[in-house]
């Protein structure tokens, strides 16, 4: 098993910005829903709580957890990163009249709702409370990312599909800065999903090398979000790894801008193979082989690089490996 150290990539070059934290490696318990279908995510009902990572890795929060459905002595499988924020969410739930457990402050909301076997999560960033002025190039930006590190599944042994499934709905997205100062190459609010595709073979000369693979769900700038492929650069602490993101029309049948629930049910295995091939064609992962690559982490959430208030709710998030019956 690979021990993953903390990674803090940040990228911005005429478009997308990414920043992500990978915590210590932990083996995720797998729950079998069908004879040949296995969920890679542990604790999909958030019963073991969520570790709060803080605003940056240099000053981690110690012993700070959210328990939406009661305290647990088990080790949390989930974490929430609030990189770049000025307002860390407290572990004290906010009273609500609805059947929702809410942790919030003036800048962010994290809400959990349980209905039978359905779990929904609400993530909101009110960036008007994060920025005192219009964000300039090179300045930090707030994140709200729900993440998990898991035991890496094989991408070769009898694997037919690797599915990402959920439903999402955009709650609101409102520009809170002068429109005349909005720079499309610098400003946005993005809600997206990422996994890391990593070389986990300790005997490989490319051991620990990885790329970022993303699914875009919402971007303030675009109705149809274009594909994105580039090196993660732009900051001294950027990962310098390859980013491969699909276009939104490859992920969603409709648009979150409709305000309606949008289903996601996509087999990412072919795209992971394409991402690996493209990365090598551009000089990345040159010492790695496909057979040594596995997905090792995931995150979903907001990156707000402009004064934009925005919120999304999603439900029944899952990553499933579907294998041939032996």
Short mmCIF file of C-alpha atoms in Angstrom, two decimals:
data_model
loop_
_atom_site.label_atom_id
_atom_site.label_comp_id
_atom_site.label_asym_id
_atom_site.label_seq_id
_atom_site.Cartn_x
_atom_site.Cartn_y
_atom_site.Cartn_z
CA UNK A 1 0.00 0.00 0.00
CA UNK A 2 1.25 3.42 -0.91
CA UNK A 3 1.60 6.17 1.71
CA UNK A 4 0.61 9.41 0.11
CA UNK A 5 2.07 12.64 1.41
CA UNK A 6 0.17 15.89 1.35
CA UNK A 7 -0.04 17.41 -2.10
CA UNK A 8 -1.15 21.00 -2.72
CA UNK A 9 -1.43 21.70 -6.45
CA UNK A 10 -2.66 25.02 -7.76
CA UNK A 11 -3.07 25.86 -11.44
CA UNK A 12 -4.17 28.83 -13.42
CA UNK A 13 -3.38 29.62 -17.01
CA UNK A 14 -6.08 31.45 -18.96
CA UNK A 15 -8.89 29.48 -17.53
CA UNK A 16 -9.20 26.84 -14.88
CA UNK A 17 -7.83 26.87 -11.36
CA UNK A 18 -7.22 23.81 -9.32
CA UNK A 19 -6.01 23.24 -5.83
CA UNK A 20 -6.32 20.00 -3.96
CA UNK A 21 -5.15 18.33 -0.79
CA UNK A 22 -4.49 14.61 -0.44
CA UNK A 23 -4.42 13.38 3.15
CA UNK A 24 -2.76 10.32 4.55
CA UNK A 25 -3.52 7.11 2.73
CA UNK A 26 -6.28 5.03 4.20
CA UNK A 27 -7.85 1.82 3.00
CA UNK A 28 -11.51 2.29 2.10
CA UNK A 29 -13.96 -0.42 2.98
CA UNK A 30 -15.78 -1.58 -0.12
CA UNK A 31 -19.49 -2.27 -0.14
CA UNK A 32 -20.81 -4.67 -2.77
CA UNK A 33 -24.15 -3.58 -4.24
CA UNK A 34 -24.25 -6.21 -7.01
CA UNK A 35 -22.23 -9.40 -7.59
CA UNK A 36 -19.93 -7.57 -10.01
CA UNK A 37 -20.29 -3.95 -8.80
CA UNK A 38 -18.23 -2.48 -5.97
CA UNK A 39 -18.42 1.02 -4.50
CA UNK A 40 -14.99 2.54 -3.98
CA UNK A 41 -16.20 5.20 -1.55
CA UNK A 42 -16.18 4.41 2.15
CA UNK A 43 -18.87 5.70 4.54
CA UNK A 44 -21.21 6.99 1.84
CA UNK A 45 -23.71 7.96 4.57
CA UNK A 46 -21.17 10.13 6.45
CA UNK A 47 -21.76 8.21 9.67
CA UNK A 48 -18.11 8.41 10.78
CA UNK A 49 -17.85 12.16 10.47
CA UNK A 50 -15.64 14.44 8.36
CA UNK A 51 -12.20 15.79 9.13
CA UNK A 52 -11.81 19.56 8.66
CA UNK A 53 -8.49 20.27 6.94
CA UNK A 54 -8.31 24.02 7.43
CA UNK A 55 -7.30 26.92 5.20
CA UNK A 56 -3.82 25.62 4.32
CA UNK A 57 -1.54 22.68 5.08
CA UNK A 58 1.04 24.75 6.94
CA UNK A 59 -1.45 25.34 9.76
CA UNK A 60 -3.60 22.19 9.92
CA UNK A 61 -6.61 22.07 12.20
CA UNK A 62 -6.10 19.47 14.90
CA UNK A 63 -8.98 17.32 16.07
CA UNK A 64 -11.66 19.33 14.29
CA UNK A 65 -14.46 17.22 12.83
CA UNK A 66 -18.03 17.55 11.60
CA UNK A 67 -20.53 14.93 12.76
CA UNK A 68 -23.76 15.50 10.84
CA UNK A 69 -25.43 12.31 12.07
CA UNK A 70 -24.00 11.82 15.55
CA UNK A 71 -20.49 11.37 16.92
CA UNK A 72 -18.50 8.28 16.04
CA UNK A 73 -15.30 6.74 17.36
CA UNK A 74 -14.41 5.41 13.91
CA UNK A 75 -11.78 7.12 11.81
CA UNK A 76 -13.39 9.57 9.35
CA UNK A 77 -13.02 8.61 5.73
CA UNK A 78 -14.07 12.03 4.44
CA UNK A 79 -12.34 15.39 4.71
CA UNK A 80 -13.25 18.95 3.79
CA UNK A 81 -10.61 21.41 2.56
CA UNK A 82 -11.24 25.15 2.80
CA UNK A 83 -8.03 26.30 1.14
CA UNK A 84 -7.71 30.05 0.87
CA UNK A 85 -10.71 30.92 3.03
CA UNK A 86 -10.87 33.74 5.56
CA UNK A 87 -13.78 32.08 7.37
CA UNK A 88 -13.30 28.49 8.51
CA UNK A 89 -16.52 26.59 9.13
CA UNK A 90 -17.11 25.70 12.78
CA UNK A 91 -17.97 22.20 13.99
CA UNK A 92 -21.09 23.60 15.66
CA UNK A 93 -24.27 22.89 13.74
CA UNK A 94 -26.49 25.82 12.83
CA UNK A 95 -30.12 25.49 14.01
CA UNK A 96 -32.55 24.94 11.14
CA UNK A 97 -36.26 24.33 10.85
CA UNK A 98 -35.73 21.83 8.06
CA UNK A 99 -34.63 18.23 8.32
CA UNK A 100 -31.09 19.19 7.38
CA UNK A 101 -27.92 19.34 9.48
CA UNK A 102 -26.13 22.58 8.62
CA UNK A 103 -22.65 23.85 9.44
CA UNK A 104 -22.24 27.43 8.27
CA UNK A 105 -20.83 30.89 8.68
CA UNK A 106 -21.31 34.07 6.68
CA UNK A 107 -19.04 32.81 3.87
CA UNK A 108 -19.87 29.10 3.54
CA UNK A 109 -22.54 26.48 4.13
CA UNK A 110 -22.15 22.71 4.39
CA UNK A 111 -25.49 20.93 4.74
CA UNK A 112 -26.42 17.24 5.05
CA UNK A 113 -29.84 15.69 4.59
CA UNK A 114 -30.76 12.03 5.04
CA UNK A 115 -33.96 10.62 3.54
CA UNK A 116 -34.29 6.83 3.76
CA UNK A 117 -31.16 5.61 1.93
CA UNK A 118 -30.59 8.91 0.11
CA UNK A 119 -27.90 11.33 1.30
CA UNK A 120 -27.69 14.84 -0.10
CA UNK A 121 -24.93 17.38 0.48
CA UNK A 122 -25.26 21.14 0.05
CA UNK A 123 -22.11 23.19 -0.57
CA UNK A 124 -22.29 26.99 -0.80
CA UNK A 125 -19.62 29.68 -1.03
CA UNK A 126 -20.62 33.31 -0.51
CA UNK A 127 -17.48 34.82 -1.95
CA UNK A 128 -18.63 38.39 -1.30
CA UNK A 129 -17.43 37.75 2.27
CA UNK A 130 -14.08 36.33 1.12
CA UNK A 131 -12.96 39.19 -1.13
CA UNK A 132 -12.45 42.77 -0.01
CA UNK A 133 -11.68 43.79 -3.58
CA UNK A 134 -11.80 42.29 -7.06
CA UNK A 135 -9.36 39.39 -7.19
CA UNK A 136 -6.13 40.05 -9.09
CA UNK A 137 -3.88 37.63 -10.94
CA UNK A 138 -1.74 35.61 -8.51
CA UNK A 139 -3.99 36.16 -5.51
CA UNK A 140 -5.32 33.29 -3.46
CA UNK A 141 -8.93 32.10 -3.78
CA UNK A 142 -11.33 30.16 -1.51
CA UNK A 143 -12.10 26.46 -1.94
CA UNK A 144 -14.73 24.18 -0.46
CA UNK A 145 -13.81 20.58 -1.37
CA UNK A 146 -15.23 17.36 -0.01
CA UNK A 147 -12.58 14.66 -0.46
CA UNK A 148 -11.65 11.05 0.19
CA UNK A 149 -8.53 8.93 -0.17
CA UNK A 150 -9.10 5.25 -0.80
CA UNK A 151 -7.44 1.93 -1.43
CA UNK A 152 -6.62 2.03 -5.12
CA UNK A 153 -8.54 -0.42 -7.31
CA UNK A 154 -6.90 -2.18 -10.21
CA UNK A 155 -7.73 -0.65 -13.57
CA UNK A 156 -6.84 -3.81 -15.48
CA UNK A 157 -8.08 -7.00 -13.78
CA UNK A 158 -11.42 -7.82 -15.43
CA UNK A 159 -12.52 -4.18 -15.12
CA UNK A 160 -15.23 -3.30 -17.64
CA UNK A 161 -16.35 0.11 -16.36
CA UNK A 162 -15.48 2.67 -13.69
CA UNK A 163 -18.61 4.72 -13.14
CA UNK A 164 -19.12 8.08 -11.44
CA UNK A 165 -22.75 8.53 -10.41
CA UNK A 166 -24.75 11.26 -8.66
CA UNK A 167 -27.47 13.86 -9.17
CA UNK A 168 -26.76 17.60 -8.94
CA UNK A 169 -28.74 20.82 -8.85
CA UNK A 170 -27.50 24.40 -8.99
CA UNK A 171 -29.12 26.43 -6.21
CA UNK A 172 -27.83 29.88 -7.16
CA UNK A 173 -24.92 31.69 -8.75
CA UNK A 174 -24.76 35.47 -8.54
CA UNK A 175 -22.00 37.88 -9.53
CA UNK A 176 -21.17 40.26 -6.64
CA UNK A 177 -18.51 42.37 -8.33
CA UNK A 178 -18.78 44.99 -11.08
CA UNK A 179 -19.44 43.22 -14.35
CA UNK A 180 -17.10 45.65 -16.10
CA UNK A 181 -14.21 44.30 -13.99
CA UNK A 182 -14.98 40.63 -14.64
CA UNK A 183 -12.06 38.99 -16.49
CA UNK A 184 -13.04 35.69 -18.12
CA UNK A 185 -9.43 34.56 -18.06
CA UNK A 186 -9.13 35.22 -14.33
CA UNK A 187 -12.52 35.07 -12.64
CA UNK A 188 -15.07 32.32 -12.16
CA UNK A 189 -16.86 30.01 -9.76
CA UNK A 190 -16.43 26.34 -10.62
CA UNK A 191 -18.06 23.22 -9.24
CA UNK A 192 -16.21 20.11 -10.36
CA UNK A 193 -15.12 16.56 -9.54
CA UNK A 194 -11.54 15.23 -9.64
CA UNK A 195 -9.69 11.97 -9.16
CA UNK A 196 -5.94 11.42 -9.13
CA UNK A 197 -4.59 8.74 -11.47
CA UNK A 198 -1.33 7.66 -9.85
CA UNK A 199 1.56 5.25 -10.38
CA UNK A 200 1.41 3.02 -7.27
CA UNK A 201 4.07 0.46 -8.20
CA UNK A 202 7.04 0.96 -5.82
CA UNK A 203 9.28 -0.80 -8.34
CA UNK A 204 8.37 1.64 -11.10
CA UNK A 205 10.73 4.50 -11.93
CA UNK A 206 7.59 6.63 -12.14
CA UNK A 207 6.40 5.65 -8.65
CA UNK A 208 4.05 8.25 -7.05
CA UNK A 209 3.75 10.29 -10.25
CA UNK A 210 0.17 11.21 -11.11
CA UNK A 211 -2.25 13.26 -13.16
CA UNK A 212 -5.50 15.07 -12.38
CA UNK A 213 -8.66 13.84 -14.14
CA UNK A 214 -11.72 16.07 -13.89
CA UNK A 215 -15.44 16.25 -14.61
CA UNK A 216 -16.83 19.80 -14.90
CA UNK A 217 -20.37 20.42 -13.67
CA UNK A 218 -20.62 24.20 -13.45
CA UNK A 219 -18.49 27.16 -14.51
CA UNK A 220 -19.86 30.71 -14.23
CA UNK A 221 -18.19 31.62 -17.53
CA UNK A 222 -19.64 28.92 -19.76
CA UNK A 223 -22.94 27.27 -20.59
CA UNK A 224 -20.98 24.49 -22.29
CA UNK A 225 -17.70 24.06 -20.44
CA UNK A 226 -14.88 23.25 -22.89
CA UNK A 227 -12.38 20.42 -22.32
CA UNK A 228 -9.17 21.46 -20.61
CA UNK A 229 -5.71 19.88 -20.89
CA UNK A 230 -2.64 21.59 -19.46
CA UNK A 231 0.14 21.47 -16.90
CA UNK A 232 -0.71 22.50 -13.35
CA UNK A 233 1.32 25.70 -13.06
CA UNK A 234 0.94 29.31 -11.98
CA UNK A 235 2.13 29.17 -8.35
CA UNK A 236 5.33 28.20 -6.57
CA UNK A 237 3.49 25.32 -4.86
CA UNK A 238 1.74 24.03 -7.99
CA UNK A 239 2.10 20.30 -8.65
CA UNK A 240 3.37 20.68 -12.24
CA UNK A 241 1.31 17.58 -13.09
CA UNK A 242 -0.96 17.11 -16.08
CA UNK A 243 -4.63 18.14 -15.82
CA UNK A 244 -7.13 16.41 -18.10
CA UNK A 245 -10.72 17.63 -17.86
CA UNK A 246 -13.62 16.57 -20.04
CA UNK A 247 -16.12 19.01 -21.51
CA UNK A 248 -19.46 19.39 -19.74
CA UNK A 249 -21.39 17.98 -22.71
CA UNK A 250 -19.45 14.72 -22.20
CA UNK A 251 -20.66 14.56 -18.59
CA UNK A 252 -24.14 16.11 -18.46
CA UNK A 253 -27.13 15.74 -20.77
CA UNK A 254 -28.42 19.14 -19.69
CA UNK A 255 -27.02 22.15 -17.86
CA UNK A 256 -27.00 22.99 -14.17
CA UNK A 257 -28.07 26.47 -15.21
CA UNK A 258 -31.61 25.11 -15.64
CA UNK A 259 -31.92 24.82 -11.87
CA UNK A 260 -33.22 21.28 -12.30
CA UNK A 261 -31.68 18.06 -11.07
CA UNK A 262 -29.10 16.78 -13.54
CA UNK A 263 -28.08 13.10 -13.46
CA UNK A 264 -24.47 11.98 -13.80
CA UNK A 265 -23.80 8.40 -14.84
CA UNK A 266 -20.54 8.20 -16.72
CA UNK A 267 -17.98 5.46 -17.31
CA UNK A 268 -14.65 7.28 -16.89
CA UNK A 269 -12.42 4.29 -17.67
CA UNK A 270 -12.02 5.08 -21.41
CA UNK A 271 -11.30 8.73 -20.58
CA UNK A 272 -8.74 7.76 -17.93
CA UNK A 273 -6.93 5.72 -20.58
CA UNK A 274 -7.12 8.68 -22.97
CA UNK A 275 -5.83 11.01 -20.26
CA UNK A 276 -2.85 8.75 -19.57
CA UNK A 277 -2.06 8.50 -23.29
CA UNK A 278 -2.35 12.27 -23.76
CA UNK A 279 -0.20 12.95 -20.69
CA UNK A 280 2.59 10.75 -22.05
CA UNK A 281 2.31 12.36 -25.48
CA UNK A 282 2.95 15.71 -23.78
CA UNK A 283 5.93 14.46 -21.77
CA UNK A 284 4.21 13.63 -18.49
CA UNK A 285 4.22 10.24 -16.72
CA UNK A 286 6.94 9.15 -19.12
CA UNK A 287 8.35 6.60 -16.64
CA UNK A 288 4.99 4.99 -15.84
CA UNK A 289 3.01 2.19 -17.42
CA UNK A 290 -0.78 1.88 -17.59
CA UNK A 291 -0.74 -1.35 -15.61
CA UNK A 292 0.78 0.55 -12.65
CA UNK A 293 -1.80 3.36 -12.67
CA UNK A 294 -4.68 3.46 -10.18
CA UNK A 295 -7.09 6.10 -8.92
CA UNK A 296 -6.14 7.05 -5.39
CA UNK A 297 -8.17 10.12 -4.35
CA UNK A 298 -11.27 12.09 -5.23
CA UNK A 299 -12.67 15.52 -4.45
CA UNK A 300 -15.81 17.43 -5.33
CA UNK A 301 -16.63 21.05 -4.64
CA UNK A 302 -16.19 24.74 -5.31
CA UNK A 303 -13.26 26.90 -6.36
CA UNK A 304 -14.26 30.57 -6.34
CA UNK A 305 -11.81 32.83 -8.11
CA UNK A 306 -14.18 35.78 -8.27
CA UNK A 307 -16.68 37.58 -6.07
CA UNK A 308 -19.51 35.20 -6.92
CA UNK A 309 -22.01 33.68 -4.49
CA UNK A 310 -22.88 30.14 -5.53
CA UNK A 311 -24.36 26.91 -4.24
CA UNK A 312 -24.94 23.32 -5.39
CA UNK A 313 -26.67 20.34 -3.82
CA UNK A 314 -25.79 16.79 -4.87
CA UNK A 315 -27.06 13.40 -3.79
CA UNK A 316 -26.10 9.72 -3.93
CA UNK A 317 -22.48 10.30 -4.96
CA UNK A 318 -20.72 7.05 -5.86
CA UNK A 319 -17.73 5.68 -7.74
CA UNK A 320 -18.31 2.11 -8.86
CA UNK A 321 -16.03 -0.47 -10.42
CA UNK A 322 -17.88 -2.99 -12.57
CA UNK A 323 -15.96 -6.15 -13.31
CA UNK A 324 -16.55 -9.17 -15.49
CA UNK A 325 -17.98 -12.11 -13.64
CA UNK A 326 -15.38 -14.83 -13.20
#
